[in-house]
Amino acid sequence: MIYRYPIYLENSMTFTEPPTEPIHFQKCNGYDGNNLRITNIVGYENGDFLKVCPHCNRTLPTEAFRLRTTIDRDQSWCIDCR
Ligand SMILES: [Zn+2]
């Protein structure tokens, strides 16, 4: 999990702590607790949010991505694609 709670998504979902059940939803953007822009989130499973890489189209845990803290957003492509 590379984000910080609370997680605010543009589908009106807010997570102040880890969800207790797996969740899946339509691809959505938002912000984390550090006001970092988070993108392409599609759910939560096994202790991490799930994010889609638009290059390889895989759905991966956020740990498969890095943050661009200098511009306050997550990286779009997964670490493998980059
Ligand atoms: Zn990728």
PDB file of C-alpha atoms and ligand atoms in Angstrom:
ATOM      1  CA  MET A   1       0.000   0.000   0.000  1.00  0.00           C
ATOM      2  CA  ILE A   2       1.729   3.137  -1.226  1.00  0.00           C
ATOM      3  CA  TYR A   3      -1.049   5.553  -0.228  1.00  0.00           C
ATOM      4  CA  ARG A   4      -1.907   7.086   3.076  1.00  0.00           C
ATOM      5  CA  TYR A   5      -5.348   6.960   4.674  1.00  0.00           C
ATOM      6  CA  PRO A   6      -7.865   8.460   4.402  1.00  0.00           C
ATOM      7  CA  ILE A   7      -8.474   7.648   0.743  1.00  0.00           C
ATOM      8  CA  TYR A   8     -11.022   9.843  -1.057  1.00  0.00           C
ATOM      9  CA  LEU A   9     -12.329   8.603  -4.395  1.00  0.00           C
ATOM     10  CA  GLU A  10     -14.378  10.502  -6.960  1.00  0.00           C
ATOM     11  CA  ASN A  11     -17.057   7.775  -6.857  1.00  0.00           C
ATOM     12  CA  SER A  12     -17.873   9.157  -3.377  1.00  0.00           C
ATOM     13  CA  MET A  13     -16.158   6.286  -1.579  1.00  0.00           C
ATOM     14  CA  THR A  14     -14.019   7.299   1.381  1.00  0.00           C
ATOM     15  CA  PHE A  15     -11.786   4.920   3.286  1.00  0.00           C
ATOM     16  CA  THR A  16     -10.531   6.083   6.670  1.00  0.00           C
ATOM     17  CA  GLU A  17      -9.037   2.657   7.347  1.00  0.00           C
ATOM     18  CA  PRO A  18      -8.465  -0.570   5.400  1.00  0.00           C
ATOM     19  CA  PRO A  19     -11.722  -2.135   4.184  1.00  0.00           C
ATOM     20  CA  THR A  20     -12.556  -5.379   5.970  1.00  0.00           C
ATOM     21  CA  GLU A  21     -13.835  -7.078   2.798  1.00  0.00           C
ATOM     22  CA  PRO A  22     -12.486  -7.153  -0.779  1.00  0.00           C
ATOM     23  CA  ILE A  23     -14.105  -4.449  -2.923  1.00  0.00           C
ATOM     24  CA  HIS A  24     -14.201  -3.961  -6.684  1.00  0.00           C
ATOM     25  CA  PHE A  25     -15.551  -0.947  -8.537  1.00  0.00           C
ATOM     26  CA  GLN A  26     -15.241   0.985 -11.795  1.00  0.00           C
ATOM     27  CA  LYS A  27     -11.907   2.656 -12.433  1.00  0.00           C
ATOM     28  CA  CYS A  28     -11.739   5.784 -10.342  1.00  0.00           C
ATOM     29  CA  ASN A  29      -9.363   8.586  -9.334  1.00  0.00           C
ATOM     30  CA  GLY A  30      -9.084  10.535  -6.106  1.00  0.00           C
ATOM     31  CA  TYR A  31      -6.716  11.735  -3.393  1.00  0.00           C
ATOM     32  CA  ASP A  32      -5.003  10.160  -0.439  1.00  0.00           C
ATOM     33  CA  GLY A  33      -4.396  11.559   3.050  1.00  0.00           C
ATOM     34  CA  ASN A  34      -1.296  13.444   1.859  1.00  0.00           C
ATOM     35  CA  ASN A  35      -3.350  15.149  -0.858  1.00  0.00           C
ATOM     36  CA  LEU A  36      -1.546  12.998  -3.381  1.00  0.00           C
ATOM     37  CA  ARG A  37      -3.448  12.404  -6.629  1.00  0.00           C
ATOM     38  CA  ILE A  38      -4.275   8.710  -7.022  1.00  0.00           C
ATOM     39  CA  THR A  39      -5.431   7.249 -10.321  1.00  0.00           C
ATOM     40  CA  ASN A  40      -6.975   4.193 -11.958  1.00  0.00           C
ATOM     41  CA  ILE A  41      -8.054   2.563  -8.702  1.00  0.00           C
ATOM     42  CA  VAL A  42     -10.441  -0.384  -9.170  1.00  0.00           C
ATOM     43  CA  GLY A  43     -10.777  -1.972  -5.741  1.00  0.00           C
ATOM     44  CA  TYR A  44      -9.188  -3.345  -2.623  1.00  0.00           C
ATOM     45  CA  GLU A  45      -7.991  -6.883  -1.964  1.00  0.00           C
ATOM     46  CA  ASN A  46      -5.444  -8.685   0.209  1.00  0.00           C
ATOM     47  CA  GLY A  47      -4.351  -5.621   2.167  1.00  0.00           C
ATOM     48  CA  ASP A  48      -3.826  -3.235  -0.745  1.00  0.00           C
ATOM     49  CA  PHE A  49      -5.803  -1.127  -3.167  1.00  0.00           C
ATOM     50  CA  LEU A  50      -5.887  -2.326  -6.766  1.00  0.00           C
ATOM     51  CA  LYS A  51      -4.774  -0.134  -9.632  1.00  0.00           C
ATOM     52  CA  VAL A  52      -4.843  -0.672 -13.401  1.00  0.00           C
ATOM     53  CA  CYS A  53      -1.733  -0.030 -15.490  1.00  0.00           C
ATOM     54  CA  PRO A  54      -2.862   1.528 -18.816  1.00  0.00           C
ATOM     55  CA  HIS A  55       0.218   0.148 -20.577  1.00  0.00           C
ATOM     56  CA  CYS A  56      -0.014  -3.599 -19.799  1.00  0.00           C
ATOM     57  CA  ASN A  57      -3.682  -3.478 -18.716  1.00  0.00           C
ATOM     58  CA  ARG A  58      -2.953  -5.570 -15.637  1.00  0.00           C
ATOM     59  CA  THR A  59      -4.737  -4.942 -12.352  1.00  0.00           C
ATOM     60  CA  LEU A  60      -2.041  -4.863  -9.688  1.00  0.00           C
ATOM     61  CA  PRO A  61      -1.681  -3.914  -6.024  1.00  0.00           C
ATOM     62  CA  THR A  62      -0.506  -0.340  -5.512  1.00  0.00           C
ATOM     63  CA  GLU A  63       2.838  -1.742  -4.341  1.00  0.00           C
ATOM     64  CA  ALA A  64       3.543  -2.524  -8.022  1.00  0.00           C
ATOM     65  CA  PHE A  65       3.598   1.246  -8.695  1.00  0.00           C
ATOM     66  CA  ARG A  66       5.674   4.158  -7.472  1.00  0.00           C
ATOM     67  CA  LEU A  67       4.766   7.656  -6.381  1.00  0.00           C
ATOM     68  CA  ARG A  68       5.860  10.911  -7.984  1.00  0.00           C
ATOM     69  CA  THR A  69       6.099  12.841  -4.738  1.00  0.00           C
ATOM     70  CA  THR A  70       7.682  15.864  -6.425  1.00  0.00           C
ATOM     71  CA  ILE A  71       4.408  16.491  -8.254  1.00  0.00           C
ATOM     72  CA  ASP A  72       2.102  14.820  -5.723  1.00  0.00           C
ATOM     73  CA  ARG A  73       0.676  12.027  -7.803  1.00  0.00           C
ATOM     74  CA  ASP A  74       1.092   8.331  -8.383  1.00  0.00           C
ATOM     75  CA  GLN A  75       2.797   6.952 -11.461  1.00  0.00           C
ATOM     76  CA  SER A  76       0.460   5.736 -14.150  1.00  0.00           C
ATOM     77  CA  TRP A  77       2.487   2.819 -15.467  1.00  0.00           C
ATOM     78  CA  CYS A  78       3.501  -0.071 -13.221  1.00  0.00           C
ATOM     79  CA  ILE A  79       7.122  -0.576 -12.235  1.00  0.00           C
ATOM     80  CA  ASP A  80       7.527  -3.401 -14.800  1.00  0.00           C
ATOM     81  CA  CYS A  81       6.336  -1.217 -17.695  1.00  0.00           C
ATOM     82  CA  ARG A  82       8.470   1.714 -16.631  1.00  0.00           C
TER      83      ARG A  82
HETATM   84 ZN    ZN B   1       2.201  -2.156 -16.624  1.00  0.00          ZN
END
